Amino acid sequence: MVTIKKSYSLLLFCIPLLAAAQPATQHLSFVVTMNNPEEHRFQVTMHLDQLPGDSVDLCLPVWTPGYYQLMDFVRNLSDFSVKDGRFRWIKPDSATWRLYARKGTPLTISYTIKAEKRFVANPYLGADHAYILPGGVFLYPRGRLTQPVKVRVVPAPGWDIATGLERHGDSYYARDFDQLYDAPILAGKLETLPVFTVRGVPHIFTGIDLGDFDKTAFVHDLQQVVEAGVAMMGDIPYDHYVFLAIGDGNGGIEHANSCSLSFSGKHFSTEAGRRRMLSFIAHEYFHLYNVKCIRPVESGPFDYQQENRTNLLWVSEGFTVYYEYLLNKRAGLITPDELFRSLEKNIAAYENTTGHSYQSLTEASYATWSYGPFGGSLERSISYYDKGPAVAMLLDLAIRHETANRHSLDDVMVLLYRKFYQQKKRGFSDAEFRQACETIAGASLDDVFSYATTTRDLDYNKYLAYAGLTLERQEKVFHIHPLPAADSLQNAIRDSWMR
Ligand SMILES: [Zn+2]
């Protein structure tokens, strides 16, 4: 472990800035000010050097990456004005401003964003901090999402700024709108914990209202989690990573090289609370691999004007739940029994819902935009956060068994990362995902995939037996425990699974 003094941590914010390539000439920039934070309103100015044609459509996204719901951000936008009388504009729809002028004319507009709801998927401004969720704040020119963007944030006096974006001079730089919309900006009186490095790459945990808890132990544990993820994937696809703690609340969202976390040190007052927080943070961190890099083809590049539906959220979310447990186990933060207790809770939540007879994992994945992660009415739907990790477990055990413990689900994740993220630079289809699993297993995985695409009952014990384990049900409670006797392959599979 490398311990770095706190005073050095702020310097590390600058390292990627020095190493980064200089941006191309900027044509599009924003300035965000927050003159009276307690009024919950950002003032935004947008400047475009030259109008790309005789007109331009400026649009606000209807959702934000990582939160699969339509958010109607545009209802918070007001006071839209154009600083030049040569322009006229109309509203072709509620989320679009169409401006007309001669091609090449410089354009400056301003508007206000009301930001009074504190939530991880919503922009917020208040007396003590600002959370700039870019999808809810920055308009984009339709058809020009690949445009580089410069953002200058003028915080309230005494506030610091943290974001995954690179800084150049007094501004932050995004190579395109996809990067901008996946890089929230937090401002306030931030507390930054000692920076840790993994393979030389700095990881920064910073935020508001962290509270009083053992921060040295926390940073150590967090580093173990990140190291477990990096060791599994064998590569770090970012040059710095920022954990943004946005205050107490519910939920977190993964982003390009950062994550937004509802966080409070008060949860560390009990051992169970500490484990829950580390599991939650491991989840958001592992999404950096499983969602940001390893992703269904529908999950980026995005259309910001409509839902981006996929059948595979059970992989993107369910497998991330499974790996949050495994990373915590591999980091030495939980025991095998504690890992089993977590899986048992997911299994119980799934088995005890009436929806398991009605909705498959692929259906729940597709439906989430309409109804949230439960994908429909509670009686007729399931959560891929519960059945997803259960099927991931069966898939992992099936691969370990089929390959006499030479391969595992880890190898599938690495294959997908290399083949699609690194080589093809795109997401995978449903069929390509299954093909990757069967390539690693060297066998058909028909049985396991039927658990994803149908409501068939899961045969947990067939797969748990591969690791010398069994699942017992007592009414609504499930318990994983060892079989009375296990052979050498069963023991080997269990040992390597629980390493
Ligand atoms: Zn997630």
Short mmCIF file of C-alpha atoms and ligand atoms in Angstrom, two decimals:
data_model
loop_
_atom_site.label_atom_id
_atom_site.label_comp_id
_atom_site.label_asym_id
_atom_site.label_seq_id
_atom_site.Cartn_x
_atom_site.Cartn_y
_atom_site.Cartn_z
CA MET A 1 0.00 0.00 0.00
CA VAL A 2 1.22 3.45 -0.86
CA THR A 3 0.27 6.13 1.61
CA ILE A 4 0.25 9.65 0.31
CA LYS A 5 -0.04 12.65 2.56
CA LYS A 6 -3.19 14.66 2.22
CA SER A 7 -1.39 17.79 1.12
CA TYR A 8 -0.15 15.82 -1.89
CA SER A 9 -3.64 14.71 -2.80
CA LEU A 10 -4.69 18.05 -4.24
CA LEU A 11 -1.58 18.08 -6.38
CA LEU A 12 -2.65 14.77 -7.84
CA PHE A 13 -5.75 16.39 -9.26
CA CYS A 14 -3.32 18.12 -11.61
CA ILE A 15 -1.43 15.06 -12.81
CA PRO A 16 -3.84 14.07 -15.57
CA LEU A 17 -4.00 17.68 -16.65
CA LEU A 18 -0.29 17.81 -17.29
CA ALA A 19 -0.27 14.43 -18.99
CA ALA A 20 -3.32 15.05 -21.14
CA ALA A 21 -3.05 16.00 -24.78
CA GLN A 22 -4.00 19.58 -25.47
CA PRO A 23 -7.57 19.87 -26.70
CA ALA A 24 -8.38 20.85 -30.25
CA THR A 25 -9.41 24.45 -30.82
CA GLN A 26 -12.57 24.98 -28.83
CA HIS A 27 -15.72 26.02 -30.59
CA LEU A 28 -18.27 25.34 -27.90
CA SER A 29 -18.11 26.40 -24.29
CA PHE A 30 -20.28 26.79 -21.21
CA VAL A 31 -19.97 28.95 -18.14
CA VAL A 32 -21.95 27.88 -15.05
CA THR A 33 -22.43 30.33 -12.21
CA MET A 34 -24.24 30.00 -8.90
CA ASN A 35 -24.72 33.50 -7.60
CA ASN A 36 -27.26 32.73 -4.88
CA PRO A 37 -26.94 29.01 -4.11
CA GLU A 38 -29.78 29.04 -1.60
CA GLU A 39 -32.15 29.93 -4.48
CA HIS A 40 -31.34 26.55 -6.15
CA ARG A 41 -30.66 27.99 -9.61
CA PHE A 42 -27.69 27.60 -11.91
CA GLN A 43 -27.09 30.35 -14.43
CA VAL A 44 -25.70 28.87 -17.64
CA THR A 45 -24.14 30.64 -20.62
CA MET A 46 -23.41 28.69 -23.78
CA HIS A 47 -21.21 30.02 -26.55
CA LEU A 48 -20.82 28.57 -30.04
CA ASP A 49 -18.08 30.20 -32.16
CA GLN A 50 -19.90 29.71 -35.43
CA LEU A 51 -23.38 28.59 -36.32
CA PRO A 52 -22.81 25.29 -38.23
CA GLY A 53 -25.59 26.02 -40.75
CA ASP A 54 -28.42 28.47 -41.14
CA SER A 55 -30.02 26.96 -38.08
CA VAL A 56 -29.16 24.83 -35.08
CA ASP A 57 -31.30 22.76 -32.73
CA LEU A 58 -30.23 22.96 -29.11
CA CYS A 59 -31.57 20.06 -27.01
CA LEU A 60 -31.52 18.99 -23.40
CA PRO A 61 -31.20 15.22 -22.73
CA VAL A 62 -34.30 13.45 -21.47
CA TRP A 63 -32.24 11.06 -19.30
CA THR A 64 -28.75 10.68 -17.84
CA PRO A 65 -26.32 7.74 -18.36
CA GLY A 66 -26.55 5.06 -15.67
CA TYR A 67 -30.09 5.97 -14.58
CA TYR A 68 -32.51 4.23 -16.91
CA GLN A 69 -35.50 6.50 -16.50
CA LEU A 70 -36.90 9.45 -18.42
CA MET A 71 -36.17 12.47 -16.24
CA ASP A 72 -37.89 15.41 -17.95
CA PHE A 73 -34.96 17.69 -17.09
CA VAL A 74 -36.29 20.35 -19.42
CA ARG A 75 -39.04 21.37 -17.02
CA ASN A 76 -36.26 22.95 -14.91
CA LEU A 77 -34.96 25.14 -17.74
CA SER A 78 -36.20 28.75 -17.91
CA ASP A 79 -35.12 32.29 -18.90
CA PHE A 80 -33.79 31.11 -22.27
CA SER A 81 -32.38 34.12 -24.10
CA VAL A 82 -30.18 34.81 -27.11
CA LYS A 83 -27.61 37.59 -26.85
CA ASP A 84 -27.82 38.70 -30.46
CA GLY A 85 -30.73 40.28 -32.30
CA ARG A 86 -29.75 38.58 -35.58
CA PHE A 87 -31.21 35.34 -34.24
CA ARG A 88 -34.79 34.24 -34.18
CA TRP A 89 -35.87 31.02 -32.55
CA ILE A 90 -38.80 28.63 -32.22
CA LYS A 91 -39.62 25.62 -30.04
CA PRO A 92 -40.33 22.59 -32.29
CA ASP A 93 -40.82 20.45 -29.17
CA SER A 94 -40.53 20.85 -25.42
CA ALA A 95 -36.86 19.83 -25.19
CA THR A 96 -35.58 21.67 -28.31
CA TRP A 97 -34.75 25.29 -29.17
CA ARG A 98 -34.29 25.90 -32.94
CA LEU A 99 -32.27 29.02 -33.70
CA TYR A 100 -31.97 30.67 -37.11
CA ALA A 101 -29.26 33.06 -38.36
CA ARG A 102 -26.67 33.25 -41.14
CA LYS A 103 -24.19 30.33 -41.14
CA GLY A 104 -21.00 31.25 -39.29
CA THR A 105 -22.65 33.72 -36.94
CA PRO A 106 -21.34 33.39 -33.37
CA LEU A 107 -24.02 32.37 -30.90
CA THR A 108 -24.28 33.10 -27.20
CA ILE A 109 -27.30 32.04 -25.19
CA SER A 110 -28.10 31.96 -21.52
CA TYR A 111 -30.62 30.10 -19.41
CA THR A 112 -31.41 29.12 -15.86
CA ILE A 113 -31.62 25.57 -14.43
CA LYS A 114 -33.72 25.10 -11.33
CA ALA A 115 -31.95 22.51 -9.16
CA GLU A 116 -33.70 22.00 -5.87
CA LYS A 117 -34.09 18.22 -5.61
CA ARG A 118 -31.20 16.40 -3.95
CA PHE A 119 -30.77 13.15 -5.83
CA VAL A 120 -27.95 11.31 -7.51
CA ALA A 121 -29.66 11.54 -10.93
CA ASN A 122 -30.65 15.19 -10.65
CA PRO A 123 -28.73 18.48 -10.67
CA TYR A 124 -28.75 20.20 -7.29
CA LEU A 125 -27.67 23.57 -5.94
CA GLY A 126 -28.04 24.57 -2.31
CA ALA A 127 -26.44 26.66 0.37
CA ASP A 128 -23.64 24.15 1.00
CA HIS A 129 -22.89 22.48 -2.33
CA ALA A 130 -23.56 22.16 -6.03
CA TYR A 131 -23.99 18.89 -7.92
CA ILE A 132 -23.86 19.57 -11.63
CA LEU A 133 -25.35 16.52 -13.29
CA PRO A 134 -24.40 17.45 -16.86
CA GLY A 135 -27.37 15.83 -18.64
CA GLY A 136 -29.72 18.08 -16.71
CA VAL A 137 -27.69 21.26 -17.22
CA PHE A 138 -25.97 21.43 -20.63
CA LEU A 139 -27.78 21.81 -23.95
CA TYR A 140 -26.22 20.10 -26.97
CA PRO A 141 -26.43 21.02 -30.66
CA ARG A 142 -28.37 18.23 -32.38
CA GLY A 143 -26.12 16.17 -34.65
CA ARG A 144 -22.95 17.49 -33.04
CA LEU A 145 -22.48 15.21 -30.04
CA THR A 146 -18.89 14.59 -31.11
CA GLN A 147 -18.07 18.28 -30.63
CA PRO A 148 -15.38 19.02 -27.97
CA VAL A 149 -16.74 21.06 -25.07
CA LYS A 150 -15.16 23.43 -22.58
CA VAL A 151 -16.86 24.10 -19.25
CA ARG A 152 -15.98 26.80 -16.75
CA VAL A 153 -17.61 26.56 -13.36
CA VAL A 154 -17.65 29.60 -11.12
CA PRO A 155 -18.34 28.15 -7.67
CA ALA A 156 -19.64 30.02 -4.66
CA PRO A 157 -16.84 31.65 -2.60
CA GLY A 158 -14.71 29.15 -0.70
CA TRP A 159 -15.96 26.11 -2.62
CA ASP A 160 -13.72 23.52 -4.28
CA ILE A 161 -14.55 21.61 -7.45
CA ALA A 162 -14.15 17.89 -8.15
CA THR A 163 -14.94 16.00 -11.35
CA GLY A 164 -13.53 13.26 -13.55
CA LEU A 165 -13.10 15.78 -16.40
CA GLU A 166 -9.66 17.05 -17.33
CA ARG A 167 -8.82 20.59 -16.40
CA HIS A 168 -7.15 23.06 -18.72
CA GLY A 169 -6.44 26.44 -17.22
CA ASP A 170 -9.60 27.70 -15.57
CA SER A 171 -11.89 25.29 -17.45
CA TYR A 172 -12.72 21.61 -17.76
CA TYR A 173 -12.50 19.85 -21.07
CA ALA A 174 -14.62 17.05 -22.57
CA ARG A 175 -13.65 15.52 -25.90
CA ASP A 176 -17.35 15.20 -26.78
CA PHE A 177 -20.82 15.36 -25.24
CA ASP A 178 -20.77 11.66 -24.33
CA GLN A 179 -17.83 12.36 -22.06
CA LEU A 180 -19.41 15.54 -20.73
CA TYR A 181 -22.72 13.85 -19.91
CA ASP A 182 -20.85 11.11 -18.05
CA ALA A 183 -18.83 13.42 -15.80
CA PRO A 184 -20.73 15.09 -12.95
CA ILE A 185 -19.15 18.06 -11.23
CA LEU A 186 -19.32 18.48 -7.46
CA ALA A 187 -18.59 21.84 -5.80
CA GLY A 188 -18.61 22.73 -2.13
CA LYS A 189 -16.38 22.64 0.91
CA LEU A 190 -14.97 19.29 -0.08
CA GLU A 191 -13.04 16.90 2.09
CA THR A 192 -10.52 14.87 0.09
CA LEU A 193 -9.21 11.65 1.62
CA PRO A 194 -5.61 10.55 1.07
CA VAL A 195 -5.16 9.61 -2.56
CA PHE A 196 -4.19 6.03 -3.30
CA THR A 197 -2.61 4.71 -6.45
CA VAL A 198 -3.16 1.38 -8.17
CA ARG A 199 -0.57 0.54 -10.83
CA GLY A 200 0.47 4.19 -10.62
CA VAL A 201 -3.04 5.50 -11.36
CA PRO A 202 -4.45 7.92 -8.75
CA HIS A 203 -7.83 7.29 -7.11
CA ILE A 204 -9.42 10.17 -5.26
CA PHE A 205 -12.27 10.01 -2.76
CA THR A 206 -13.73 13.44 -2.14
CA GLY A 207 -17.04 14.92 -1.12
CA ILE A 208 -19.23 16.81 1.27
CA ASP A 209 -20.33 15.91 4.79
CA LEU A 210 -18.20 12.78 5.00
CA GLY A 211 -18.67 12.73 8.75
CA ASP A 212 -16.56 11.17 11.44
CA PHE A 213 -15.32 7.62 10.89
CA ASP A 214 -12.04 5.74 10.48
CA LYS A 215 -10.97 7.25 7.18
CA THR A 216 -7.57 5.59 7.12
CA ALA A 217 -9.16 2.14 7.37
CA PHE A 218 -11.77 3.11 4.77
CA VAL A 219 -9.19 4.25 2.21
CA HIS A 220 -7.22 1.06 2.81
CA ASP A 221 -10.32 -1.09 2.26
CA LEU A 222 -11.35 0.89 -0.82
CA GLN A 223 -7.90 0.40 -2.31
CA GLN A 224 -8.18 -3.37 -1.75
CA VAL A 225 -11.49 -3.38 -3.65
CA VAL A 226 -10.05 -1.42 -6.58
CA GLU A 227 -6.97 -3.67 -6.64
CA ALA A 228 -9.20 -6.75 -6.71
CA GLY A 229 -11.09 -5.33 -9.71
CA VAL A 230 -7.94 -4.33 -11.55
CA ALA A 231 -6.27 -7.69 -10.84
CA MET A 232 -9.27 -9.47 -12.35
CA MET A 233 -9.47 -7.32 -15.48
CA GLY A 234 -5.71 -6.84 -15.94
CA ASP A 235 -6.04 -3.30 -17.23
CA ILE A 236 -6.97 0.20 -16.06
CA PRO A 237 -8.83 2.12 -18.77
CA TYR A 238 -8.55 5.58 -17.14
CA ASP A 239 -5.76 7.86 -16.01
CA HIS A 240 -7.46 8.94 -12.81
CA TYR A 241 -10.64 8.00 -10.98
CA VAL A 242 -12.77 10.12 -8.67
CA PHE A 243 -15.29 8.88 -6.09
CA LEU A 244 -17.70 11.80 -5.58
CA ALA A 245 -19.53 11.65 -2.24
CA ILE A 246 -22.59 13.85 -2.64
CA GLY A 247 -23.94 13.60 0.91
CA ASP A 248 -26.33 11.25 2.65
CA GLY A 249 -29.22 9.83 0.63
CA ASN A 250 -30.04 6.89 -1.58
CA GLY A 251 -28.20 5.48 -4.51
CA GLY A 252 -25.14 5.87 -6.62
CA ILE A 253 -24.43 6.15 -10.33
CA GLU A 254 -21.42 5.00 -12.28
CA HIS A 255 -19.73 7.42 -14.67
CA ALA A 256 -16.89 7.43 -17.21
CA ASN A 257 -13.98 7.78 -14.72
CA SER A 258 -15.92 8.69 -11.62
CA CYS A 259 -18.99 7.68 -9.67
CA SER A 260 -21.54 9.65 -7.69
CA LEU A 261 -22.24 8.15 -4.27
CA SER A 262 -24.85 8.97 -1.67
CA PHE A 263 -22.50 8.68 1.26
CA SER A 264 -22.27 9.36 4.97
CA GLY A 265 -19.66 8.22 7.47
CA LYS A 266 -22.46 7.50 9.95
CA HIS A 267 -23.02 4.14 8.23
CA PHE A 268 -19.56 3.06 9.42
CA SER A 269 -20.67 3.03 13.05
CA THR A 270 -21.68 -0.64 12.73
CA GLU A 271 -19.88 -3.53 11.08
CA ALA A 272 -22.94 -4.36 8.95
CA GLY A 273 -23.21 -0.72 7.83
CA ARG A 274 -19.53 -0.61 6.94
CA ARG A 275 -19.85 -3.77 4.85
CA ARG A 276 -22.95 -2.42 3.08
CA MET A 277 -21.17 0.82 2.16
CA LEU A 278 -18.09 -0.98 0.84
CA SER A 279 -20.28 -3.35 -1.15
CA PHE A 280 -22.23 -0.40 -2.57
CA ILE A 281 -19.04 1.46 -3.53
CA ALA A 282 -17.56 -1.73 -5.04
CA HIS A 283 -20.73 -1.97 -7.16
CA GLU A 284 -20.39 1.55 -8.54
CA TYR A 285 -16.67 1.10 -9.09
CA PHE A 286 -17.01 -2.25 -10.89
CA HIS A 287 -19.47 -0.61 -13.28
CA LEU A 288 -16.40 1.16 -14.64
CA TYR A 289 -15.65 -2.21 -16.24
CA ASN A 290 -19.09 -3.79 -16.48
CA VAL A 291 -21.18 -1.05 -18.18
CA LYS A 292 -18.65 1.61 -19.15
CA CYS A 293 -16.38 -0.83 -21.03
CA ILE A 294 -18.16 -4.21 -21.12
CA ARG A 295 -21.57 -3.21 -22.39
CA PRO A 296 -24.53 -4.22 -24.52
CA VAL A 297 -24.43 -2.59 -27.94
CA GLU A 298 -27.51 -0.51 -27.05
CA SER A 299 -25.73 1.04 -24.05
CA GLY A 300 -23.70 3.61 -25.96
CA PRO A 301 -23.13 5.72 -27.91
CA PHE A 302 -26.44 7.02 -26.61
CA ASP A 303 -29.45 8.76 -28.00
CA TYR A 304 -30.20 11.45 -25.41
CA GLN A 305 -33.72 12.10 -26.70
CA GLN A 306 -35.23 8.70 -25.98
CA GLU A 307 -34.94 5.49 -23.99
CA ASN A 308 -31.98 3.24 -24.87
CA ARG A 309 -33.49 -0.17 -24.21
CA THR A 310 -31.56 -3.43 -23.94
CA ASN A 311 -32.37 -7.03 -22.94
CA LEU A 312 -29.10 -7.25 -21.05
CA LEU A 313 -29.42 -5.10 -17.93
CA TRP A 314 -29.47 -8.40 -16.04
CA VAL A 315 -25.81 -8.65 -17.10
CA SER A 316 -24.94 -4.96 -16.67
CA GLU A 317 -26.60 -4.68 -13.25
CA GLY A 318 -27.03 -8.26 -12.03
CA PHE A 319 -23.44 -9.28 -12.72
CA THR A 320 -22.25 -6.07 -11.06
CA VAL A 321 -24.11 -7.08 -7.90
CA TYR A 322 -22.45 -10.51 -8.12
CA TYR A 323 -19.01 -8.96 -8.57
CA GLU A 324 -19.46 -6.41 -5.80
CA TYR A 325 -19.65 -9.42 -3.47
CA LEU A 326 -16.74 -11.26 -5.09
CA LEU A 327 -14.50 -8.16 -5.07
CA ASN A 328 -15.20 -7.63 -1.38
CA LYS A 329 -14.36 -11.27 -0.73
CA ARG A 330 -11.17 -11.11 -2.81
CA ALA A 331 -10.24 -7.85 -1.07
CA GLY A 332 -10.39 -9.73 2.22
CA LEU A 333 -13.25 -7.58 3.52
CA ILE A 334 -15.83 -10.37 3.91
CA THR A 335 -15.72 -14.12 4.55
CA PRO A 336 -17.19 -16.81 2.27
CA ASP A 337 -20.11 -17.13 4.69
CA GLU A 338 -20.81 -13.41 4.47
CA LEU A 339 -20.74 -13.68 0.69
CA PHE A 340 -23.22 -16.57 0.82
CA ARG A 341 -25.51 -14.53 3.11
CA SER A 342 -25.60 -11.77 0.48
CA LEU A 343 -26.43 -14.19 -2.34
CA GLU A 344 -29.10 -15.83 -0.16
CA LYS A 345 -30.78 -12.44 0.27
CA ASN A 346 -30.93 -11.91 -3.49
CA ILE A 347 -32.24 -15.45 -4.02
CA ALA A 348 -34.90 -14.97 -1.33
CA ALA A 349 -35.95 -11.59 -2.73
CA TYR A 350 -36.40 -13.18 -6.15
CA GLU A 351 -38.04 -16.44 -5.06
CA ASN A 352 -40.44 -14.70 -2.66
CA THR A 353 -41.82 -12.32 -5.25
CA THR A 354 -44.89 -13.45 -7.15
CA GLY A 355 -43.44 -11.79 -10.24
CA HIS A 356 -40.97 -14.63 -10.77
CA SER A 357 -43.72 -16.63 -12.45
CA TYR A 358 -44.50 -13.82 -14.88
CA GLN A 359 -41.41 -11.93 -15.98
CA SER A 360 -38.03 -13.12 -17.26
CA LEU A 361 -34.72 -11.32 -16.74
CA THR A 362 -34.58 -10.18 -20.34
CA GLU A 363 -38.13 -8.83 -20.10
CA ALA A 364 -37.34 -7.00 -16.85
CA SER A 365 -34.23 -5.49 -18.50
CA TYR A 366 -36.21 -4.22 -21.45
CA ALA A 367 -39.11 -2.93 -19.36
CA THR A 368 -37.08 -0.94 -16.85
CA TRP A 369 -37.41 2.36 -18.73
CA SER A 370 -41.15 2.17 -18.36
CA TYR A 371 -41.44 1.02 -14.79
CA GLY A 372 -38.08 1.17 -12.98
CA PRO A 373 -35.89 -1.78 -12.01
CA PHE A 374 -38.95 -3.85 -11.08
CA GLY A 375 -40.05 -3.61 -14.71
CA GLY A 376 -43.80 -3.46 -14.07
CA SER A 377 -46.38 -3.92 -11.32
CA LEU A 378 -44.87 -5.49 -8.22
CA GLU A 379 -47.04 -8.61 -8.53
CA ARG A 380 -46.04 -9.29 -12.13
CA SER A 381 -42.41 -8.21 -12.23
CA ILE A 382 -38.97 -9.07 -10.88
CA SER A 383 -35.79 -7.15 -10.13
CA TYR A 384 -32.69 -7.92 -12.17
CA TYR A 385 -30.74 -6.78 -9.10
CA ASP A 386 -31.91 -9.98 -7.39
CA LYS A 387 -32.29 -12.63 -10.09
CA GLY A 388 -29.30 -11.23 -12.03
CA PRO A 389 -26.66 -12.16 -9.42
CA ALA A 390 -28.37 -15.54 -8.87
CA VAL A 391 -28.04 -16.40 -12.57
CA ALA A 392 -24.49 -15.00 -12.61
CA MET A 393 -23.64 -17.45 -9.83
CA LEU A 394 -25.11 -20.39 -11.78
CA LEU A 395 -23.26 -19.30 -14.92
CA ASP A 396 -19.97 -18.95 -13.04
CA LEU A 397 -20.35 -22.41 -11.47
CA ALA A 398 -21.36 -23.96 -14.80
CA ILE A 399 -18.24 -22.56 -16.50
CA ARG A 400 -16.01 -23.73 -13.65
CA HIS A 401 -17.55 -27.23 -13.83
CA GLU A 402 -17.45 -27.53 -17.65
CA THR A 403 -13.77 -26.52 -17.72
CA ALA A 404 -12.69 -28.66 -14.75
CA ASN A 405 -12.05 -25.40 -12.87
CA ARG A 406 -9.71 -23.95 -15.50
CA HIS A 407 -12.01 -21.04 -16.34
CA SER A 408 -14.69 -18.93 -14.70
CA LEU A 409 -17.02 -16.00 -15.32
CA ASP A 410 -13.96 -13.76 -14.80
CA ASP A 411 -12.61 -15.05 -18.12
CA VAL A 412 -15.87 -14.13 -19.85
CA MET A 413 -15.59 -10.58 -18.53
CA VAL A 414 -11.97 -10.32 -19.66
CA LEU A 415 -12.85 -11.75 -23.09
CA LEU A 416 -15.68 -9.23 -23.55
CA TYR A 417 -13.41 -6.40 -22.40
CA ARG A 418 -10.64 -7.27 -24.83
CA LYS A 419 -12.73 -8.30 -27.83
CA PHE A 420 -15.43 -5.65 -27.77
CA TYR A 421 -14.15 -2.69 -25.70
CA GLN A 422 -10.50 -2.78 -26.74
CA GLN A 423 -10.56 -4.32 -30.22
CA LYS A 424 -13.96 -3.68 -31.81
CA LYS A 425 -14.62 -0.54 -29.70
CA ARG A 426 -18.32 -1.29 -29.42
CA GLY A 427 -20.85 -3.12 -27.31
CA PHE A 428 -22.01 -6.69 -27.90
CA SER A 429 -25.32 -8.14 -29.03
CA ASP A 430 -27.33 -10.67 -27.00
CA ALA A 431 -25.99 -13.47 -29.21
CA GLU A 432 -22.38 -12.25 -28.92
CA PHE A 433 -22.67 -12.21 -25.14
CA ARG A 434 -23.88 -15.79 -25.06
CA GLN A 435 -21.23 -16.84 -27.57
CA ALA A 436 -18.51 -15.37 -25.32
CA CYS A 437 -19.82 -17.38 -22.36
CA GLU A 438 -19.98 -20.61 -24.37
CA THR A 439 -16.53 -20.04 -25.85
CA ILE A 440 -15.04 -19.84 -22.37
CA ALA A 441 -17.12 -22.78 -21.12
CA GLY A 442 -16.35 -24.87 -24.21
CA ALA A 443 -19.91 -26.15 -24.00
CA SER A 444 -23.51 -25.19 -24.56
CA LEU A 445 -24.98 -23.14 -21.71
CA ASP A 446 -28.54 -23.58 -22.87
CA ASP A 447 -29.78 -24.41 -19.41
CA VAL A 448 -28.35 -21.32 -17.72
CA PHE A 449 -29.46 -18.95 -20.48
CA SER A 450 -32.99 -20.34 -20.28
CA TYR A 451 -33.06 -18.94 -16.73
CA ALA A 452 -32.49 -15.49 -18.21
CA THR A 453 -34.99 -15.66 -21.04
CA THR A 454 -37.82 -17.61 -19.34
CA THR A 455 -39.48 -17.85 -15.93
CA ARG A 456 -38.36 -21.45 -15.47
CA ASP A 457 -37.51 -22.40 -11.87
CA LEU A 458 -33.79 -22.13 -11.16
CA ASP A 459 -32.13 -25.44 -10.25
CA TYR A 460 -29.72 -23.91 -7.74
CA ASN A 461 -28.60 -27.23 -6.33
CA LYS A 462 -27.46 -28.66 -9.65
CA TYR A 463 -24.94 -25.80 -9.92
CA LEU A 464 -24.05 -25.31 -6.26
CA ALA A 465 -23.19 -29.01 -6.12
CA TYR A 466 -20.37 -28.32 -8.58
CA ALA A 467 -18.74 -26.45 -5.65
CA GLY A 468 -19.77 -29.00 -3.03
CA LEU A 469 -22.60 -26.79 -1.77
CA THR A 470 -26.34 -26.94 -1.50
CA LEU A 471 -29.22 -24.51 -0.97
CA GLU A 472 -31.88 -25.21 1.61
CA ARG A 473 -35.20 -23.46 1.80
CA GLN A 474 -37.16 -22.99 5.01
CA GLU A 475 -40.33 -21.16 4.10
CA LYS A 476 -39.09 -17.74 2.90
CA VAL A 477 -35.50 -18.15 4.06
CA PHE A 478 -32.67 -19.66 1.99
CA HIS A 479 -29.39 -21.01 3.26
CA ILE A 480 -26.27 -22.13 1.34
CA HIS A 481 -24.18 -24.71 3.14
CA PRO A 482 -21.65 -27.47 2.33
CA LEU A 483 -22.70 -30.93 1.15
CA PRO A 484 -21.72 -33.70 3.56
CA ALA A 485 -19.09 -35.04 1.17
CA ALA A 486 -17.32 -33.42 -1.76
CA ASP A 487 -14.79 -34.74 -4.26
CA SER A 488 -11.52 -33.04 -5.21
CA LEU A 489 -13.01 -31.11 -8.17
CA GLN A 490 -15.89 -29.83 -6.04
CA ASN A 491 -13.44 -28.69 -3.37
CA ALA A 492 -11.14 -27.10 -5.95
CA ILE A 493 -14.06 -25.20 -7.51
CA ARG A 494 -15.24 -23.98 -4.14
CA ASP A 495 -11.73 -22.90 -3.10
CA SER A 496 -11.02 -20.97 -6.27
CA TRP A 497 -14.52 -19.43 -6.28
CA MET A 498 -13.99 -18.27 -2.69
CA ARG A 499 -10.35 -17.28 -3.05
ZN ZN B 1 -25.59 -0.68 -10.77
#
